Short mmCIF file of C-alpha atoms and ligand atoms in Angstrom, two decimals:
data_model
loop_
_atom_site.label_atom_id
_atom_site.label_comp_id
_atom_site.label_asym_id
_atom_site.label_seq_id
_atom_site.Cartn_x
_atom_site.Cartn_y
_atom_site.Cartn_z
CA MET A 21 -79.97 -40.62 -49.62
CA SER A 22 -78.03 -40.98 -46.53
CA ALA A 23 -77.23 -37.22 -45.02
CA ASN A 24 -73.72 -38.82 -43.97
CA VAL A 25 -72.03 -35.24 -44.05
CA GLU A 26 -70.86 -32.95 -41.61
CA PRO A 27 -68.73 -29.81 -41.14
CA ARG A 28 -65.42 -30.52 -41.08
CA ARG A 29 -61.77 -27.98 -39.45
CA TRP A 30 -59.84 -27.03 -42.47
CA GLY A 31 -56.37 -26.23 -40.31
CA ALA A 32 -55.14 -23.93 -37.49
CA SER A 33 -56.14 -20.31 -38.02
CA LEU A 34 -52.83 -18.66 -37.16
CA GLU A 35 -49.69 -20.43 -38.66
CA PRO A 36 -46.24 -18.92 -37.39
CA ASN A 37 -44.20 -17.40 -40.00
CA LEU A 38 -40.68 -18.31 -40.83
CA PHE A 39 -39.21 -15.74 -39.04
CA GLU A 40 -40.82 -16.96 -36.04
CA LEU A 41 -40.42 -20.75 -36.78
CA GLY A 42 -37.04 -19.43 -37.94
CA ARG A 43 -33.22 -20.37 -35.46
CA ASP A 44 -30.48 -18.83 -35.81
CA GLY A 45 -27.75 -20.84 -38.33
CA ARG A 46 -30.34 -23.10 -39.56
CA ARG A 47 -29.50 -23.58 -43.20
CA ALA A 48 -31.72 -24.99 -45.94
CA THR A 49 -28.55 -25.54 -48.57
CA VAL A 50 -25.02 -25.01 -48.10
CA MET A 51 -23.51 -23.47 -51.38
CA PRO A 52 -20.19 -24.62 -52.11
CA ALA A 53 -17.71 -21.67 -52.01
CA TRP A 54 -16.72 -20.07 -55.73
CA ASP A 55 -13.40 -21.68 -56.88
CA GLY A 56 -12.92 -19.57 -59.82
CA ASP A 57 -11.78 -16.58 -60.63
CA PRO A 58 -12.23 -13.60 -59.06
CA VAL A 59 -15.24 -11.83 -61.02
CA ASP A 60 -15.50 -7.72 -60.90
CA VAL A 61 -18.96 -6.85 -60.43
CA THR A 62 -19.24 -3.13 -59.48
CA LEU A 63 -22.52 -1.54 -57.90
CA PRO A 64 -23.45 1.52 -57.23
CA ALA A 65 -22.75 2.58 -54.04
CA ALA A 66 -26.17 3.69 -53.53
CA TYR A 67 -27.44 0.59 -54.29
CA LEU A 68 -25.46 -1.45 -51.65
CA ARG A 69 -26.01 -2.58 -48.74
CA THR A 70 -24.77 -1.35 -45.74
CA ASP A 71 -26.09 -4.10 -42.99
CA PRO A 72 -27.03 -7.76 -43.63
CA CYS A 73 -30.16 -9.00 -44.73
CA ASP A 74 -32.15 -10.03 -41.83
CA LEU A 75 -33.72 -13.19 -43.48
CA PRO A 76 -34.80 -16.10 -41.66
CA SER A 77 -33.04 -19.29 -40.70
CA LEU A 78 -34.73 -22.90 -41.17
CA SER A 79 -33.60 -26.27 -42.60
CA GLU A 80 -34.89 -27.80 -45.78
CA PRO A 81 -37.61 -29.84 -43.87
CA GLU A 82 -39.27 -26.75 -42.06
CA VAL A 83 -39.54 -24.68 -45.51
CA MET A 84 -41.17 -28.00 -47.07
CA ARG A 85 -43.76 -28.03 -43.90
CA HIS A 86 -44.50 -24.10 -43.42
CA TYR A 87 -45.29 -24.02 -47.77
CA THR A 88 -47.33 -27.56 -46.78
CA ARG A 89 -49.42 -26.12 -44.33
CA LEU A 90 -49.86 -22.75 -46.00
CA SER A 91 -51.16 -23.94 -48.63
CA ASN A 92 -53.60 -26.49 -47.11
CA LEU A 93 -55.50 -23.09 -45.63
CA ASN A 94 -55.75 -22.53 -48.60
CA HIS A 95 -59.80 -24.40 -50.69
CA HIS A 96 -58.12 -26.00 -53.77
CA ILE A 97 -58.77 -28.56 -56.40
CA GLU A 98 -56.65 -31.69 -55.03
CA ARG A 99 -58.89 -30.94 -51.20
CA GLY A 100 -62.20 -31.40 -52.61
CA MET A 101 -64.54 -29.62 -55.42
CA TYR A 102 -64.44 -26.55 -56.52
CA PRO A 103 -67.62 -25.66 -58.19
CA LEU A 104 -67.27 -22.02 -59.10
CA GLY A 105 -69.38 -21.02 -61.99
CA SER A 106 -67.78 -19.84 -65.06
CA CYS A 107 -64.35 -20.74 -63.73
CA THR A 108 -63.97 -24.27 -64.66
CA MET A 109 -61.83 -25.54 -61.41
CA LYS A 110 -61.66 -29.20 -62.68
CA TYR A 111 -58.12 -30.83 -62.04
CA ASN A 112 -55.19 -30.84 -64.29
CA PRO A 113 -53.56 -33.32 -65.07
CA ARG A 114 -50.20 -33.91 -63.47
CA LEU A 115 -48.38 -35.49 -67.23
CA ASN A 116 -49.18 -31.55 -68.22
CA GLU A 117 -47.29 -30.05 -66.16
CA VAL A 118 -44.30 -32.17 -66.75
CA VAL A 119 -44.41 -31.72 -70.85
CA ALA A 120 -44.12 -27.77 -70.01
CA ALA A 121 -41.41 -28.47 -67.08
CA MET A 122 -39.20 -29.78 -69.59
CA PRO A 123 -35.92 -28.57 -69.87
CA GLY A 124 -35.70 -28.20 -73.73
CA PHE A 125 -38.86 -25.44 -73.35
CA ALA A 126 -38.27 -24.21 -69.71
CA ASP A 127 -34.48 -23.73 -70.35
CA LEU A 128 -34.91 -21.20 -72.74
CA HIS A 129 -34.73 -17.79 -73.19
CA PRO A 130 -36.86 -15.45 -75.31
CA GLU A 131 -33.95 -13.84 -76.97
CA GLN A 132 -33.17 -17.42 -78.41
CA ASP A 133 -32.14 -17.92 -81.90
CA GLU A 134 -34.72 -19.47 -84.27
CA GLU A 135 -32.52 -22.15 -84.62
CA ASP A 136 -32.24 -22.92 -81.18
CA ILE A 137 -35.84 -23.00 -80.73
CA GLN A 138 -37.17 -24.83 -83.53
CA GLY A 139 -39.00 -27.58 -81.02
CA LEU A 140 -40.74 -24.91 -79.07
CA LEU A 141 -42.31 -22.71 -82.88
CA CYS A 142 -43.29 -26.39 -84.29
CA ALA A 143 -45.64 -27.03 -80.40
CA LEU A 144 -46.39 -23.63 -80.52
CA ASN A 145 -47.68 -23.95 -84.14
CA LEU A 146 -49.33 -27.56 -83.39
CA LEU A 147 -51.17 -25.45 -80.79
CA GLN A 148 -52.38 -23.17 -83.13
CA ASP A 149 -53.47 -25.46 -85.58
CA ALA A 150 -55.34 -27.41 -82.90
CA LEU A 151 -57.23 -24.76 -82.17
CA CYS A 152 -57.94 -23.50 -85.46
CA ARG A 153 -59.38 -27.59 -85.91
CA ILE A 154 -60.93 -26.79 -82.64
CA THR A 155 -62.90 -23.59 -83.52
CA GLY A 156 -63.01 -23.77 -87.19
CA PHE A 157 -61.58 -21.03 -87.38
CA ASP A 158 -58.12 -19.81 -90.30
CA ALA A 159 -55.79 -18.08 -88.22
CA CYS A 160 -54.60 -18.13 -84.41
CA SER A 161 -52.57 -15.60 -82.35
CA LEU A 162 -51.12 -17.18 -79.06
CA VAL A 163 -50.13 -13.81 -77.45
CA PRO A 164 -53.31 -13.10 -74.95
CA ALA A 165 -52.27 -13.75 -71.40
CA ALA A 166 -56.09 -14.28 -70.46
CA GLY A 167 -59.07 -14.04 -71.30
CA ALA A 168 -59.60 -10.53 -70.70
CA GLN A 169 -56.37 -9.88 -72.83
CA GLY A 170 -58.12 -12.06 -75.90
CA GLU A 171 -61.66 -10.06 -76.02
CA PHE A 172 -59.44 -6.76 -75.89
CA LEU A 173 -57.18 -8.48 -78.58
CA GLY A 174 -60.64 -9.51 -80.65
CA MET A 175 -61.77 -6.04 -80.93
CA HIS A 176 -58.57 -4.53 -81.41
CA VAL A 177 -59.05 -6.70 -84.46
CA ILE A 178 -62.73 -6.12 -85.46
CA ARG A 179 -62.04 -2.15 -85.06
CA ALA A 180 -58.89 -2.53 -87.33
CA LEU A 181 -60.81 -4.21 -90.07
CA HIS A 182 -63.91 -1.14 -90.11
CA LEU A 183 -60.76 1.22 -89.86
CA ALA A 184 -59.09 -0.58 -93.15
CA ASN A 185 -62.37 -0.51 -94.59
CA GLY A 186 -62.94 3.07 -94.42
CA GLU A 187 -65.93 2.58 -91.99
CA PRO A 188 -64.20 4.67 -88.90
CA HIS A 189 -67.68 5.40 -87.28
CA ARG A 190 -68.49 1.95 -86.93
CA VAL A 191 -68.30 2.25 -82.36
CA GLU A 192 -71.27 0.00 -81.21
CA VAL A 193 -70.76 -3.18 -80.20
CA LEU A 194 -74.06 -5.37 -78.90
CA ILE A 195 -73.32 -6.93 -75.13
CA PRO A 196 -76.23 -8.76 -73.59
CA ASP A 197 -77.01 -8.56 -70.19
CA SER A 198 -75.53 -11.85 -69.33
CA ALA A 199 -72.02 -11.41 -70.22
CA HIS A 200 -69.47 -11.15 -67.83
CA GLY A 201 -68.41 -8.18 -67.06
CA THR A 202 -64.51 -7.85 -68.99
CA ASN A 203 -66.66 -8.11 -72.50
CA PRO A 204 -67.65 -3.88 -71.93
CA ALA A 205 -64.17 -3.06 -70.21
CA SER A 206 -62.29 -4.52 -73.62
CA VAL A 207 -64.98 -2.83 -75.31
CA VAL A 208 -64.42 0.55 -74.01
CA LEU A 209 -60.41 -0.50 -74.01
CA THR A 210 -60.47 -0.42 -77.80
CA GLY A 211 -62.07 3.04 -78.04
CA MET A 212 -65.27 1.19 -78.82
CA LYS A 213 -68.77 2.04 -77.28
CA PRO A 214 -70.71 -1.08 -75.66
CA LEU A 215 -74.25 -1.43 -75.94
CA THR A 216 -76.26 -3.82 -73.50
CA ILE A 217 -78.91 -5.48 -75.43
CA ALA A 218 -81.43 -7.45 -73.09
CA SER A 219 -81.53 -11.27 -72.80
CA GLY A 220 -84.97 -12.92 -73.42
CA VAL A 221 -87.17 -14.48 -71.18
CA ASP A 222 -86.14 -18.25 -71.90
CA GLY A 223 -82.64 -16.89 -71.16
CA ARG A 224 -81.63 -16.55 -75.06
CA LEU A 225 -79.86 -13.90 -77.47
CA ASP A 226 -83.64 -13.13 -79.25
CA PRO A 227 -82.75 -12.24 -82.89
CA GLU A 228 -86.26 -9.83 -82.82
CA VAL A 229 -83.88 -7.73 -80.12
CA VAL A 230 -80.47 -8.53 -82.20
CA ARG A 231 -81.74 -6.77 -85.37
CA ALA A 232 -83.65 -3.51 -83.54
CA ALA A 233 -80.45 -2.93 -81.99
CA VAL A 234 -77.67 -2.51 -85.04
CA GLY A 235 -77.57 0.54 -87.08
CA PRO A 236 -74.79 1.99 -89.62
CA ASN A 237 -72.73 2.72 -87.05
CA THR A 238 -72.98 -1.15 -85.28
CA ALA A 239 -68.87 -2.54 -85.26
CA GLY A 240 -70.12 -5.98 -84.00
CA ILE A 241 -71.86 -8.31 -81.45
CA MET A 242 -70.10 -10.04 -78.09
CA ILE A 243 -72.01 -12.96 -77.68
CA THR A 244 -70.73 -15.66 -74.92
CA ASN A 245 -71.76 -19.44 -76.24
CA PRO A 246 -72.70 -21.56 -74.11
CA ASN A 247 -73.86 -18.09 -72.43
CA THR A 248 -73.38 -17.00 -68.27
CA LEU A 249 -76.94 -18.53 -67.53
CA GLY A 250 -74.92 -21.97 -68.60
CA LEU A 251 -77.57 -22.48 -71.98
CA PHE A 252 -76.08 -22.57 -75.87
CA GLU A 253 -77.72 -19.84 -77.81
CA THR A 254 -80.06 -21.27 -80.30
CA ASP A 255 -80.44 -18.23 -82.62
CA ILE A 256 -76.76 -17.59 -83.41
CA VAL A 257 -77.03 -18.26 -86.83
CA GLU A 258 -79.59 -16.13 -87.32
CA VAL A 259 -77.95 -13.71 -85.07
CA ALA A 260 -75.13 -13.58 -87.21
CA ARG A 261 -77.45 -13.06 -90.30
CA ILE A 262 -78.63 -10.15 -89.12
CA VAL A 263 -74.95 -8.60 -87.21
CA HIS A 264 -73.19 -9.62 -90.81
CA GLU A 265 -75.41 -7.99 -93.04
CA ALA A 266 -75.93 -4.40 -91.01
CA GLY A 267 -72.02 -5.00 -91.75
CA GLY A 268 -70.81 -6.10 -88.60
CA ARG A 269 -68.77 -9.08 -87.26
CA LEU A 270 -69.32 -11.26 -84.91
CA TYR A 271 -66.98 -11.55 -81.12
CA MET A 272 -67.84 -15.52 -79.21
CA ASP A 273 -66.40 -15.18 -75.60
CA GLY A 274 -65.25 -18.54 -75.83
CA ALA A 275 -64.43 -18.96 -72.20
CA ASN A 276 -67.40 -21.70 -71.84
CA MET A 277 -65.43 -23.97 -74.55
CA ASN A 278 -65.90 -26.89 -72.30
CA ALA A 279 -69.34 -26.89 -73.11
CA ILE A 280 -69.01 -27.90 -76.55
CA LEU A 281 -65.39 -28.63 -77.64
CA GLY A 282 -65.47 -31.06 -80.33
CA LYS A 283 -69.35 -30.62 -80.75
CA ALA A 284 -69.94 -27.12 -82.33
CA HIS A 285 -67.87 -25.10 -84.15
CA PRO A 286 -67.82 -21.11 -83.41
CA ALA A 287 -67.58 -20.73 -86.85
CA LYS A 288 -70.11 -22.58 -88.21
CA MET A 289 -72.15 -20.59 -85.86
CA GLY A 290 -70.53 -17.28 -87.60
CA PHE A 291 -68.12 -16.18 -85.59
CA ASP A 292 -65.74 -14.11 -86.75
CA VAL A 293 -63.14 -14.22 -83.76
CA VAL A 294 -62.92 -16.22 -81.06
CA HIS A 295 -60.67 -16.52 -77.58
CA LEU A 296 -60.57 -19.68 -75.10
CA ASN A 297 -59.15 -19.31 -71.53
CA LEU A 298 -56.64 -22.08 -72.18
CA HIS A 299 -56.74 -21.87 -68.02
CA LYS A 300 -59.85 -23.25 -67.69
CA THR A 301 -60.53 -25.26 -70.27
CA MET A 302 -57.27 -26.63 -71.24
CA SER A 303 -55.55 -27.85 -68.28
CA THR A 304 -53.81 -24.62 -66.28
CA PRO A 305 -56.22 -23.51 -63.10
CA HIS A 306 -58.05 -20.44 -63.29
CA GLY A 307 -58.32 -18.30 -60.23
CA GLY A 308 -54.89 -17.45 -57.95
CA GLY A 309 -54.29 -14.44 -60.34
CA GLY A 310 -51.49 -17.22 -62.01
CA PRO A 311 -50.47 -17.10 -65.70
CA GLY A 312 -53.31 -17.47 -68.23
CA ALA A 313 -53.38 -17.53 -71.77
CA GLY A 314 -56.61 -16.06 -73.74
CA PRO A 315 -55.74 -16.84 -77.58
CA ILE A 316 -58.01 -15.89 -80.45
CA CYS A 317 -58.65 -18.06 -83.31
CA VAL A 318 -60.07 -15.56 -86.21
CA THR A 319 -60.99 -15.61 -90.10
CA ALA A 320 -59.34 -15.18 -92.93
CA GLU A 321 -60.20 -11.69 -93.73
CA LEU A 322 -59.21 -10.95 -90.01
CA ALA A 323 -55.42 -12.62 -89.84
CA PRO A 324 -53.91 -9.25 -91.21
CA PHE A 325 -54.81 -7.53 -88.44
CA LEU A 326 -52.98 -10.05 -85.75
CA PRO A 327 -49.85 -9.42 -83.82
CA GLY A 328 -46.49 -10.18 -84.85
CA PRO A 329 -44.05 -11.85 -84.89
CA THR A 330 -46.22 -14.92 -86.43
CA ILE A 331 -44.57 -18.51 -86.63
CA VAL A 332 -44.79 -19.44 -90.22
CA GLU A 333 -43.34 -22.95 -91.75
CA ALA A 334 -41.12 -23.18 -94.46
CA ASP A 335 -40.07 -26.75 -95.77
CA GLY A 336 -39.76 -28.09 -91.93
CA VAL A 337 -38.28 -24.32 -90.63
CA PHE A 338 -39.70 -22.60 -88.62
CA HIS A 339 -39.36 -18.63 -88.77
CA LEU A 340 -40.58 -15.93 -86.95
CA ASP A 341 -42.25 -13.42 -89.45
CA ASP A 342 -41.88 -9.97 -88.03
CA HIS A 343 -44.33 -8.57 -91.15
CA GLU A 344 -42.19 -5.48 -91.20
CA GLY A 345 -43.90 -2.44 -92.71
CA GLU A 346 -47.53 -3.05 -91.50
CA CYS A 347 -49.12 -2.07 -88.68
CA ARG A 348 -49.94 -4.56 -86.33
CA PRO A 349 -50.64 -4.42 -82.31
CA ALA A 350 -47.98 -5.52 -79.91
CA ILE A 351 -50.19 -6.43 -76.63
CA HIS A 352 -47.19 -9.28 -74.63
CA ALA A 353 -44.06 -9.89 -74.59
CA TYR A 354 -42.63 -12.74 -76.83
CA GLN A 355 -45.57 -15.22 -78.36
CA GLY A 356 -47.34 -15.00 -74.86
CA ASN A 357 -47.49 -17.22 -72.02
CA VAL A 358 -45.51 -19.98 -73.54
CA GLY A 359 -46.07 -22.49 -70.03
CA VAL A 360 -49.78 -22.40 -69.99
CA CYS A 361 -49.73 -23.06 -73.86
CA LEU A 362 -47.44 -26.26 -73.49
CA ARG A 363 -49.67 -27.62 -71.19
CA ALA A 364 -53.12 -26.78 -73.50
CA LEU A 365 -51.35 -28.28 -76.64
CA ALA A 366 -50.58 -32.03 -74.15
CA TYR A 367 -53.78 -31.97 -72.75
CA ILE A 368 -55.03 -31.68 -75.99
CA LEU A 369 -52.59 -34.58 -78.25
CA ARG A 370 -53.27 -36.71 -74.84
CA LEU A 371 -57.04 -36.42 -74.77
CA GLY A 372 -57.41 -36.28 -79.55
CA GLY A 373 -60.70 -35.17 -80.95
CA ASP A 374 -62.70 -38.22 -79.65
CA GLY A 375 -61.36 -37.34 -76.09
CA LEU A 376 -62.07 -33.97 -76.37
CA GLU A 377 -65.73 -34.42 -76.92
CA ARG A 378 -66.19 -36.60 -74.03
CA VAL A 379 -64.60 -34.05 -71.62
CA ALA A 380 -67.92 -32.14 -73.15
CA GLU A 381 -70.18 -34.59 -72.94
CA ARG A 382 -69.11 -35.32 -69.08
CA ALA A 383 -69.11 -31.21 -68.32
CA VAL A 384 -73.05 -31.49 -69.13
CA LEU A 385 -73.88 -34.35 -67.77
CA ASN A 386 -72.71 -33.54 -64.84
CA ALA A 387 -74.19 -30.42 -64.76
CA ASN A 388 -76.92 -31.49 -65.72
CA TYR A 389 -76.93 -34.57 -63.27
CA LEU A 390 -76.81 -32.11 -60.22
CA LEU A 391 -79.19 -30.07 -61.95
CA ARG A 392 -81.70 -31.99 -61.69
CA ARG A 393 -81.25 -33.37 -58.15
CA VAL A 394 -81.09 -30.32 -56.46
CA VAL A 395 -84.12 -28.86 -58.46
CA ASP A 396 -85.91 -32.51 -57.86
CA GLU A 397 -85.37 -32.85 -53.91
CA GLY A 398 -86.27 -28.80 -53.46
CA LEU A 399 -82.74 -27.85 -52.32
CA LEU A 400 -82.18 -25.12 -54.98
CA GLN A 401 -84.32 -23.37 -56.95
CA VAL A 402 -83.27 -22.67 -60.91
CA ASP A 403 -85.29 -20.41 -63.18
CA HIS A 404 -84.30 -22.08 -66.20
CA PRO A 405 -84.58 -25.57 -64.69
CA ASP A 406 -85.37 -27.29 -67.72
CA GLY A 407 -81.67 -28.82 -69.08
CA CYS A 408 -78.42 -26.94 -69.40
CA LEU A 409 -74.73 -26.95 -70.83
CA HIS A 410 -71.70 -27.25 -68.64
CA GLU A 411 -72.97 -24.76 -65.95
CA PHE A 412 -75.92 -23.45 -64.20
CA ILE A 413 -77.95 -20.61 -62.21
CA ALA A 414 -79.60 -20.85 -58.63
CA THR A 415 -81.37 -18.57 -56.82
CA GLY A 416 -81.51 -18.15 -53.37
CA ARG A 417 -84.54 -15.61 -53.35
CA ASP A 418 -86.38 -18.68 -51.85
CA TRP A 419 -83.85 -19.12 -48.92
CA LYS A 420 -84.13 -15.54 -48.22
CA GLU A 421 -87.55 -15.69 -48.11
CA ALA A 422 -88.31 -19.02 -45.72
CA TYR A 423 -85.26 -18.64 -43.47
CA GLY A 424 -83.78 -15.27 -43.58
CA VAL A 425 -80.29 -15.99 -45.45
CA ARG A 426 -78.77 -15.19 -48.54
CA THR A 427 -76.47 -16.62 -51.14
CA LEU A 428 -73.44 -15.52 -49.37
CA ASP A 429 -74.56 -17.30 -46.10
CA VAL A 430 -75.20 -20.19 -47.59
CA ALA A 431 -71.71 -20.02 -49.57
CA LYS A 432 -69.71 -19.23 -46.82
CA ARG A 433 -71.77 -22.14 -45.15
CA LEU A 434 -70.64 -24.14 -47.17
CA LEU A 435 -66.87 -23.51 -46.49
CA ASP A 436 -67.60 -25.45 -43.06
CA TYR A 437 -68.46 -28.75 -44.84
CA GLY A 438 -64.97 -28.37 -47.01
CA VAL A 439 -65.94 -27.29 -50.59
CA HIS A 440 -65.63 -23.73 -52.16
CA ALA A 441 -68.29 -22.36 -52.88
CA PRO A 442 -69.96 -21.54 -56.25
CA THR A 443 -69.47 -18.55 -57.67
CA ILE A 444 -72.34 -15.79 -56.21
CA TYR A 445 -74.11 -12.70 -57.54
CA PHE A 446 -73.02 -13.59 -60.87
CA PRO A 447 -74.86 -12.97 -63.46
CA LEU A 448 -76.31 -9.60 -62.36
CA ILE A 449 -79.59 -10.54 -64.12
CA VAL A 450 -80.26 -13.37 -61.59
CA GLU A 451 -81.47 -12.34 -57.64
CA GLU A 452 -79.36 -14.20 -55.16
CA ALA A 453 -77.44 -15.86 -58.20
CA MET A 454 -75.31 -18.96 -57.46
CA MET A 455 -73.77 -20.22 -60.59
CA ILE A 456 -72.63 -23.48 -59.99
CA GLU A 457 -70.01 -25.71 -62.54
CA PRO A 458 -68.95 -29.16 -61.28
CA THR A 459 -67.00 -29.52 -64.49
CA GLU A 460 -66.38 -32.87 -65.79
CA THR A 461 -63.59 -34.63 -63.69
CA GLU A 462 -65.55 -34.35 -60.41
CA SER A 463 -66.96 -38.21 -60.32
CA ARG A 464 -70.88 -38.74 -59.16
CA GLU A 465 -69.71 -40.02 -55.59
CA THR A 466 -68.77 -36.62 -55.22
CA LEU A 467 -71.51 -34.43 -57.04
CA ASP A 468 -73.77 -36.58 -54.52
CA GLU A 469 -71.58 -36.01 -51.33
CA PHE A 470 -72.50 -31.69 -52.76
CA VAL A 471 -76.11 -32.54 -52.56
CA GLU A 472 -75.93 -34.21 -49.41
CA ILE A 473 -74.04 -30.95 -48.01
CA LEU A 474 -77.05 -28.65 -49.78
CA ARG A 475 -79.04 -30.14 -47.59
CA ALA A 476 -77.61 -30.47 -44.76
CA VAL A 477 -76.96 -26.52 -45.22
CA ARG A 478 -80.76 -25.81 -45.90
CA ALA A 479 -81.83 -28.06 -42.83
CA GLU A 480 -79.33 -25.75 -40.41
CA ALA A 481 -80.83 -22.64 -42.44
CA ALA A 482 -84.33 -24.46 -41.17
CA ALA A 483 -83.51 -24.74 -37.54
CA ASP A 484 -80.84 -22.00 -36.44
CA PRO A 485 -80.87 -19.61 -39.79
CA GLU A 486 -77.94 -18.13 -37.24
CA ILE A 487 -75.46 -20.79 -38.09
CA LEU A 488 -75.04 -19.94 -41.56
CA HIS A 489 -75.10 -15.79 -40.63
CA ARG A 490 -72.11 -16.43 -38.66
CA ALA A 491 -70.22 -19.27 -41.08
CA PRO A 492 -67.92 -19.55 -41.56
CA VAL A 493 -66.84 -21.09 -38.77
CA HIS A 494 -64.15 -24.08 -39.18
CA THR A 495 -62.14 -22.14 -42.20
CA PRO A 496 -58.78 -20.74 -40.85
CA VAL A 497 -60.33 -17.22 -40.99
CA GLY A 498 -63.85 -16.26 -40.73
CA ARG A 499 -65.56 -13.85 -42.38
CA MET A 500 -63.41 -11.15 -43.59
CA ASP A 501 -64.76 -7.67 -44.82
CA GLU A 502 -63.91 -8.09 -48.54
CA ALA A 503 -64.20 -5.07 -49.49
CA ARG A 504 -61.39 -3.92 -46.91
CA ALA A 505 -59.36 -7.24 -47.82
CA ALA A 506 -59.54 -6.06 -51.70
CA ARG A 507 -58.43 -2.74 -51.16
CA GLN A 508 -55.93 -2.88 -48.40
CA PRO A 509 -54.68 -5.91 -48.89
CA ASP A 510 -51.93 -6.83 -46.24
CA LEU A 511 -49.63 -9.29 -47.93
CA SER A 512 -45.88 -8.31 -46.01
CA TRP A 513 -44.55 -9.29 -42.50
CA LEU A 514 -44.09 -6.24 -40.97
CA GLY A 515 -41.51 -8.01 -38.46
CA PRO A 516 -41.65 -7.77 -34.73
CA CYS A 517 -39.56 -4.52 -34.70
CA ASN A 518 -42.09 -3.02 -37.05
CA CYS A 519 -45.57 -4.16 -35.38
CA GLY A 520 -45.53 -1.12 -33.04
C1 LIG B 605 -67.27 -15.96 -69.46
C2 LIG B 605 -65.76 -15.22 -69.27
N1 LIG B 605 -65.47 -14.32 -70.32
C3 LIG B 605 -64.50 -13.90 -69.70
C4 LIG B 605 -63.16 -14.67 -68.73
C5 LIG B 605 -62.35 -13.62 -68.81
O1 LIG B 605 -61.73 -14.09 -68.44
P1 LIG B 605 -59.78 -14.34 -67.64
O2 LIG B 605 -60.24 -14.18 -66.45
O3 LIG B 605 -58.80 -15.09 -68.11
O4 LIG B 605 -59.48 -12.59 -67.88
C6 LIG B 605 -64.11 -14.91 -67.92
C7 LIG B 605 -63.69 -15.61 -66.44
O5 LIG B 605 -64.04 -16.38 -66.20
C8 LIG B 605 -65.79 -15.84 -68.17
O6 LIG B 605 -65.69 -16.56 -67.58
#
């Protein structure tokens, strides 16, 4: 295989901002003068401006070029591979954006009467049905706006069931040590108590460890399947039996559902609740802080504890049932992030059952292809190298020992080659972890190129580790103080007069 890869320059580091680009008198749009009756809008004097707002003056092409340049300073899936494990940064078909932006959906107001929004209610009802079929459950709530919010709602629903059954003491929730950090956080927010249990040497849950941990206070267990090591929990049916016999319920973190779409039903595995990350699995990009959707699907036993209002159909007409007099949770306005839900519906309908299965097959095939190549060609060490589902976890342990470079340095150098870095240092149970998820939308050529990039970076580490310590050098900004960037973000341009 030829090593035809080299670092590439991303773009200029210092783009002029809109204020510097602006020239007095330029305009992007000139609105026609109002020719209707004068409108009397009286605002309180305290809110009125006393001097004109100092906004930049630019033409439309200048604005377009500015934002296009800015967008290219960042890495995105249209620019190159994005193997950010656990985040499923795959390509999302544009058609689904078109569907979500259709005026019959996008121009609605959530306070409109039911008869005005029949099309939307029908679409959301279809999505609920589709998600129930995909997961094998009886009822669905589209309301949660993120995976973590789905977890919170799911745990709340389990807590509500125990309270309704007169078992308020059931507050302990078992969580494997490989879990995503949001899992214990969601449990704590519902007033329950997370108890960490160790994964077995094969990276999976050991039913005997679960048996030893359950007791009269067990509320349930939260399991990610496939787990964050990219492995399917093969003893899940036995684990479900043990937890149910102890009176607990099973929550599945279904954020990794892209690996088993159409192949396995969470309900058949013995789970009682699952959340899906529509913004990973079904056509909305994860990351970037944009809107998400983390719907939950539940068994009939838990359905009465879902948030209202719920969509019900009678004789082809859709209604929003407020469940008056019932105590239902409220976690988000209206029906959640509807645009994300519409993209997911378009994604499901366009692919159909066979297409969804192919998504899972290709996600798993791509991850295994990459796993085999990086392990067999001595580029990365993997603690569980015998196969994975949609992602695998490598360790940078040997890079550290042999060349004195850390996983962080490898990740930063990959940026110089034009690919996004994998997720690093997660899961916590793998030393110097690199979590690699190629996703089903990458071609074999792209995967091969990623292997060549890793080979080139490994050769650099062997020849001169300083290259990696200094990286990235081709990105618009170099290595940042990430703690400071998170704690003291500098998000606004202060203008020449405020800069001191
Ligand atoms: C396994 C797992 N669980 C939960 C979450 C949380 O989802 P969100 O970021 O939407 O809150 C993620 C996010 O990637 C995840 O990978």
